Every structure is written in structure tokens, then in C-alpha cells.
């Protein structure tokens, strides 16, 4: 009973003194504010979501990591590699809108949203179209490490052509992301959850992940976005 009462009680108030009045924006927060305001003001966003069964991918990853501890693969690595391969098949998602037309980028620079204490950055793994899964996983670790130590190169800061963002580590089921100009799309993934699903006449427990694509309707149509997610889903469900 004591434990039940403790669980029902509200959490203690925070010990830190909350900020009061106007807190000036840091340079990073000011840059985020400008970029996101521009995106929502200028880009006609649309959003589509799909459910991906990650059971086979999770089993494959566990077997790989057990056999190759020196080349550890994370869930983000699997999603990133599948995203890059899908972008190769659908180049309009690796493009940008311009007044004179749609600009197709010659290489895939995959941006990764990384939360820092100062704010959010989305640096790019430059020219990753031909990287293997292991090579991409190494590039992801290197990019995250250098982002946290502040030693990113200029082309990594501003060169992304498509962005992947994930909040699964915070137990977020799904969310929609704002496109980073001048990119045409961004992919948001949530946590992998064990949930009941209906297949045929039976109910099964599956490891499902929601993926939401935000698209620029000046460059991409809904049917194209649906095809993109179908391709991504197929790659992750059949690793």
C-alpha cells in the first residue's frame, strides 16, 4: 500500500530555479528559429505514416552483433542504410525546389538529427550512396561523436540533401518533422513497440515501428511518397 501511494503521488517539484523573464536566444537557437519559421512559411508540407514490422531486422541485427562485435550495428544504422538505398531508387526525394525548377542533387548527403545541449543540429554524412551498412554505421558513429565535440566540417553542417530523425530512444511512438530547407523531405521514426497485429485470421505480437514522411508538395506528390515508404518498408522487413 505504501508503494501504491508513493506511485500515485505527484513527483517532487524541480530543485533547479526555472528561468524568468526574457532569456536571449543562443546563436544556435536563433538559427533554428529562422530555419524552421522559413520552412513552415514557405514549404507546403504534407505527411504520410506507415507501420513497419521490425521483427526480422531486430533478429538479424542481434545475430550480426553477436557474430561481429567489432562492427556493431544499431537500429538507426539499419534505418539509415535502408533510407539511402530507397533514395537511390526515388531521386526526387533527394532534390530541392527552386524557382527555375527542381534541383536533383548528384550525391546523397544523409542528414541525421542530433540533439545537443545547445539545441538541435542535423549534419550530413556526405556522399553516402555507395556505402555498405558497416561503412555507414561507422560514419554515423563518427558524425555523432564529432557533432558532440563541435568539430564538424562546413559541408557537413549545411550539405544535407535528405534528413532522418528518430525519437524512439525517448519512447515516442510517432511524430511529424519539419523539413529542413532547401530539402524536399524528412523522415521521422519512432520507437519499436511490441503490439498485437491481425494477420489473416490470427492475432500475433509483432515489433512495429511507425515512420512518418514529411514532403514538400512542390516537389513530391502523395502517391510518390507512398511508394517511397513502401520501398523503405520492404527493405526493413526483409533485411
CSV table of C-alpha atoms in Angstrom, one decimal:
chain,number,residue,atom,x,y,z
A,1,UNK,CA,0.0,0.0,0.0
A,2,UNK,CA,2.8,2.4,0.8
A,3,UNK,CA,4.3,1.7,-2.6
A,4,UNK,CA,0.9,2.3,-4.3
A,5,UNK,CA,0.5,5.6,-2.5
A,6,UNK,CA,4.1,6.6,-3.5
A,7,UNK,CA,3.4,5.7,-7.1
A,8,UNK,CA,0.2,7.8,-7.1
A,9,UNK,CA,1.7,10.8,-5.5
A,10,UNK,CA,2.8,13.7,-7.8
A,11,UNK,CA,6.6,14.0,-8.4
A,12,UNK,CA,8.5,16.3,-6.2
A,13,UNK,CA,9.0,19.9,-7.6
A,14,UNK,CA,12.2,20.5,-9.5
A,15,UNK,CA,15.1,21.7,-7.4
A,16,UNK,CA,16.6,24.0,-10.1
A,17,UNK,CA,15.3,27.5,-10.3
A,18,UNK,CA,13.3,27.9,-13.5
A,19,UNK,CA,14.4,30.8,-15.8
A,20,UNK,CA,12.3,34.0,-15.5
A,21,UNK,CA,11.7,36.9,-17.9
A,22,UNK,CA,13.3,37.1,-21.3
A,23,UNK,CA,16.2,34.7,-22.0
A,24,UNK,CA,18.2,35.8,-25.0
A,25,UNK,CA,18.5,33.3,-27.8
A,26,UNK,CA,21.7,31.5,-28.3
A,27,UNK,CA,23.2,31.7,-31.8
A,28,UNK,CA,22.1,28.0,-32.4
A,29,UNK,CA,18.6,28.6,-31.2
A,30,UNK,CA,18.3,31.7,-33.3
A,31,UNK,CA,19.4,29.8,-36.4
A,32,UNK,CA,16.9,27.0,-35.6
A,33,UNK,CA,14.1,29.6,-35.2
A,34,UNK,CA,14.9,31.2,-38.6
A,35,UNK,CA,15.2,27.9,-40.4
A,36,UNK,CA,12.0,26.4,-39.0
A,37,UNK,CA,10.0,29.5,-39.5
A,38,UNK,CA,11.1,29.8,-43.1
A,39,UNK,CA,10.2,26.1,-43.6
A,40,UNK,CA,6.7,26.3,-42.3
A,41,UNK,CA,6.1,29.7,-44.0
A,42,UNK,CA,7.4,28.7,-47.5
A,43,UNK,CA,7.1,24.9,-47.8
A,44,UNK,CA,3.7,23.3,-48.4
A,45,UNK,CA,4.2,20.3,-46.1
A,46,UNK,CA,2.2,17.1,-46.3
A,47,UNK,CA,2.6,14.0,-44.1
A,48,UNK,CA,2.1,10.2,-44.5
A,49,UNK,CA,2.7,7.5,-42.0
A,50,UNK,CA,3.2,3.7,-42.3
A,51,UNK,CA,3.8,0.8,-39.8
A,52,UNK,CA,6.9,-1.3,-40.3
A,53,UNK,CA,7.4,-4.7,-38.8
A,54,UNK,CA,10.9,-4.6,-37.5
A,55,UNK,CA,11.0,-8.2,-36.1
A,56,UNK,CA,13.2,-9.6,-38.8
A,57,UNK,CA,15.5,-6.6,-38.7
A,58,UNK,CA,15.9,-6.9,-35.0
A,59,UNK,CA,16.7,-10.6,-35.2
A,60,UNK,CA,19.2,-10.0,-38.0
A,61,UNK,CA,20.8,-7.2,-36.0
A,62,UNK,CA,21.1,-9.3,-32.9
A,63,UNK,CA,22.7,-12.2,-34.9
A,64,UNK,CA,25.1,-9.8,-36.7
A,65,UNK,CA,26.2,-8.0,-33.5
A,66,UNK,CA,26.9,-11.4,-31.7
A,67,UNK,CA,29.0,-12.5,-34.6
A,68,UNK,CA,30.7,-9.2,-35.3
A,69,UNK,CA,31.2,-7.3,-32.0
A,70,UNK,CA,33.8,-5.1,-33.7
A,71,UNK,CA,31.2,-3.8,-36.2
A,72,UNK,CA,28.2,-3.1,-34.0
A,73,UNK,CA,25.0,-2.2,-35.9
A,74,UNK,CA,22.3,-0.1,-34.3
A,75,UNK,CA,18.6,0.3,-35.3
A,76,UNK,CA,19.4,3.8,-36.6
A,77,UNK,CA,22.1,2.3,-38.8
A,78,UNK,CA,19.6,-0.1,-40.4
A,79,UNK,CA,17.1,2.6,-41.0
A,80,UNK,CA,19.7,5.0,-42.4
A,81,UNK,CA,21.0,2.4,-44.8
A,82,UNK,CA,17.5,1.4,-46.0
A,83,UNK,CA,16.8,5.1,-46.4
A,84,UNK,CA,19.8,5.7,-48.6
A,85,UNK,CA,19.0,2.7,-50.8
A,86,UNK,CA,15.4,4.0,-51.1
A,87,UNK,CA,16.7,7.4,-52.1
A,88,UNK,CA,18.7,5.9,-54.9
A,89,UNK,CA,15.5,4.5,-56.3
A,90,UNK,CA,13.5,7.7,-55.8
A,91,UNK,CA,15.8,10.6,-56.6
A,92,UNK,CA,13.1,13.2,-56.4
A,93,UNK,CA,13.3,12.8,-52.6
A,94,UNK,CA,17.0,13.8,-52.9
A,95,UNK,CA,16.1,17.1,-54.5
A,96,UNK,CA,15.3,20.7,-53.8
A,97,UNK,CA,12.7,23.2,-55.1
A,98,UNK,CA,14.0,26.3,-56.9
A,99,UNK,CA,12.1,29.0,-58.9
A,100,UNK,CA,13.6,27.7,-62.1
A,101,UNK,CA,12.7,24.1,-61.4
A,102,UNK,CA,13.5,21.0,-59.3
A,103,UNK,CA,17.2,20.6,-58.5
A,104,UNK,CA,18.3,17.0,-58.4
A,105,UNK,CA,21.4,16.5,-56.3
A,106,UNK,CA,24.2,14.4,-57.8
A,107,UNK,CA,25.1,12.7,-54.5
A,108,UNK,CA,23.2,11.6,-51.4
A,109,UNK,CA,24.1,13.5,-48.2
A,110,UNK,CA,22.1,12.0,-45.4
A,111,UNK,CA,21.4,14.4,-42.6
A,112,UNK,CA,20.9,13.0,-39.1
A,113,UNK,CA,19.1,15.0,-36.4
A,114,UNK,CA,21.3,15.1,-33.3
A,115,UNK,CA,20.1,16.6,-30.0
A,116,UNK,CA,22.9,18.7,-28.3
A,117,UNK,CA,22.7,20.6,-25.1
A,118,UNK,CA,22.7,23.9,-27.1
A,119,UNK,CA,20.0,22.7,-29.5
A,120,UNK,CA,19.3,20.5,-32.5
A,121,UNK,CA,21.7,20.0,-35.4
A,122,UNK,CA,21.3,17.9,-38.5
A,123,UNK,CA,24.7,17.4,-40.0
A,124,UNK,CA,25.2,15.2,-43.1
A,125,UNK,CA,27.0,12.0,-43.9
A,126,UNK,CA,28.4,13.3,-47.2
A,127,UNK,CA,28.2,11.2,-50.4
A,128,UNK,CA,26.9,8.0,-48.7
A,129,UNK,CA,25.1,6.5,-51.6
A,130,UNK,CA,27.6,3.7,-52.1
A,131,UNK,CA,28.5,3.0,-48.5
A,132,UNK,CA,27.8,-0.5,-47.2
A,133,UNK,CA,25.8,-1.0,-44.0
A,134,UNK,CA,29.0,-1.4,-41.9
A,135,UNK,CA,30.6,1.7,-43.6
A,136,UNK,CA,27.5,3.7,-43.0
A,137,UNK,CA,27.3,2.6,-39.3
A,138,UNK,CA,30.9,3.7,-38.8
A,139,UNK,CA,30.1,7.1,-40.5
A,140,UNK,CA,27.1,7.6,-38.2
A,141,UNK,CA,29.1,7.0,-35.1
A,142,UNK,CA,31.9,9.3,-36.3
A,143,UNK,CA,29.4,12.1,-37.2
A,144,UNK,CA,27.6,11.9,-33.8
A,145,UNK,CA,30.9,11.9,-31.9
A,146,UNK,CA,32.2,15.0,-33.8
A,147,UNK,CA,28.8,16.8,-33.6
A,148,UNK,CA,29.0,16.5,-29.8
A,149,UNK,CA,32.6,17.7,-29.7
A,150,UNK,CA,32.0,20.6,-32.1
A,151,UNK,CA,34.4,19.5,-34.9
A,152,UNK,CA,32.1,19.2,-37.8
A,153,UNK,CA,33.1,20.4,-41.3
A,154,UNK,CA,31.2,23.1,-43.1
A,155,UNK,CA,29.9,20.8,-45.8
A,156,UNK,CA,28.5,18.5,-43.0
A,157,UNK,CA,26.7,21.3,-41.3
A,158,UNK,CA,24.9,22.6,-44.4
A,159,UNK,CA,25.1,20.0,-47.0
A,160,UNK,CA,22.3,17.5,-46.2
A,161,UNK,CA,20.0,16.6,-49.1
A,162,UNK,CA,17.6,14.5,-47.0
A,163,UNK,CA,17.2,14.2,-43.2
A,164,UNK,CA,16.4,11.3,-40.9
A,165,UNK,CA,15.2,12.0,-37.4
A,166,UNK,CA,14.4,9.5,-34.6
A,167,UNK,CA,12.9,9.9,-31.2
A,168,UNK,CA,12.5,6.2,-30.5
A,169,UNK,CA,15.0,6.3,-27.7
A,170,UNK,CA,12.6,8.6,-25.8
A,171,UNK,CA,9.7,6.0,-26.2
A,172,UNK,CA,8.0,8.3,-28.7
A,173,UNK,CA,5.6,6.3,-30.8
A,174,UNK,CA,5.4,8.7,-33.8
A,175,UNK,CA,5.8,12.3,-34.7
A,176,UNK,CA,5.9,14.6,-37.7
A,177,UNK,CA,9.1,16.6,-38.5
A,178,UNK,CA,9.6,19.9,-40.2
A,179,UNK,CA,11.5,19.9,-43.4
A,180,UNK,CA,15.0,21.5,-43.3
A,181,UNK,CA,15.2,23.9,-46.3
A,182,UNK,CA,16.1,23.6,-49.0
A,183,UNK,CA,15.5,19.8,-48.7
A,184,UNK,CA,12.3,18.3,-50.1
A,185,UNK,CA,11.6,15.7,-47.4
A,186,UNK,CA,12.4,14.4,-43.9
A,187,UNK,CA,11.7,11.0,-42.4
A,188,UNK,CA,10.7,10.7,-38.7
A,189,UNK,CA,10.8,7.3,-36.9
A,190,UNK,CA,9.5,6.3,-33.5
A,191,UNK,CA,10.2,3.5,-31.0
A,192,UNK,CA,9.9,-0.2,-31.9
A,193,UNK,CA,7.0,-1.5,-29.8
A,194,UNK,CA,5.7,-5.0,-29.2
A,195,UNK,CA,2.0,-4.7,-30.2
A,196,UNK,CA,-0.8,-7.1,-31.3
A,197,UNK,CA,-1.4,-7.2,-35.0
A,198,UNK,CA,-4.0,-9.0,-37.1
A,199,UNK,CA,-2.7,-11.3,-39.8
A,200,UNK,CA,-5.2,-13.4,-41.7
A,201,UNK,CA,-7.5,-14.9,-39.1
A,202,UNK,CA,-5.0,-14.7,-36.2
A,203,UNK,CA,-3.6,-12.1,-33.8
A,204,UNK,CA,0.1,-12.0,-33.3
A,205,UNK,CA,2.6,-10.0,-31.3
A,206,UNK,CA,4.9,-8.0,-33.6
A,207,UNK,CA,7.7,-5.5,-33.2
A,208,UNK,CA,6.3,-2.5,-35.0
A,209,UNK,CA,7.8,1.0,-35.8
A,210,UNK,CA,5.9,4.0,-37.2
A,211,UNK,CA,7.7,6.0,-39.9
A,212,UNK,CA,6.3,9.4,-41.0
A,213,UNK,CA,7.5,11.2,-44.1
A,214,UNK,CA,7.1,14.9,-44.4
A,215,UNK,CA,7.2,16.0,-48.0
A,216,UNK,CA,7.4,19.3,-50.0
A,217,UNK,CA,4.3,19.2,-52.2
A,218,UNK,CA,6.0,21.5,-54.8
A,219,UNK,CA,8.5,18.6,-55.4
A,220,UNK,CA,6.7,15.4,-54.3
A,221,UNK,CA,3.2,14.1,-54.6
A,222,UNK,CA,1.4,11.9,-52.2
A,223,UNK,CA,1.5,8.8,-54.4
A,224,UNK,CA,5.3,9.2,-54.8
A,225,UNK,CA,5.6,9.5,-51.0
A,226,UNK,CA,3.5,6.3,-50.5
A,227,UNK,CA,5.8,4.4,-53.0
A,228,UNK,CA,8.8,5.7,-51.1
A,229,UNK,CA,7.5,4.3,-47.8
A,230,UNK,CA,6.5,1.0,-49.5
A,231,UNK,CA,10.1,0.6,-50.7
A,232,UNK,CA,11.6,1.5,-47.3
A,233,UNK,CA,9.2,-0.8,-45.5
A,234,UNK,CA,10.1,-3.7,-47.8
A,235,UNK,CA,13.8,-3.2,-47.2
A,236,UNK,CA,13.4,-3.1,-43.4
A,237,UNK,CA,11.0,-6.0,-43.2
A,238,UNK,CA,13.3,-8.2,-45.4
A,239,UNK,CA,16.8,-7.2,-44.3
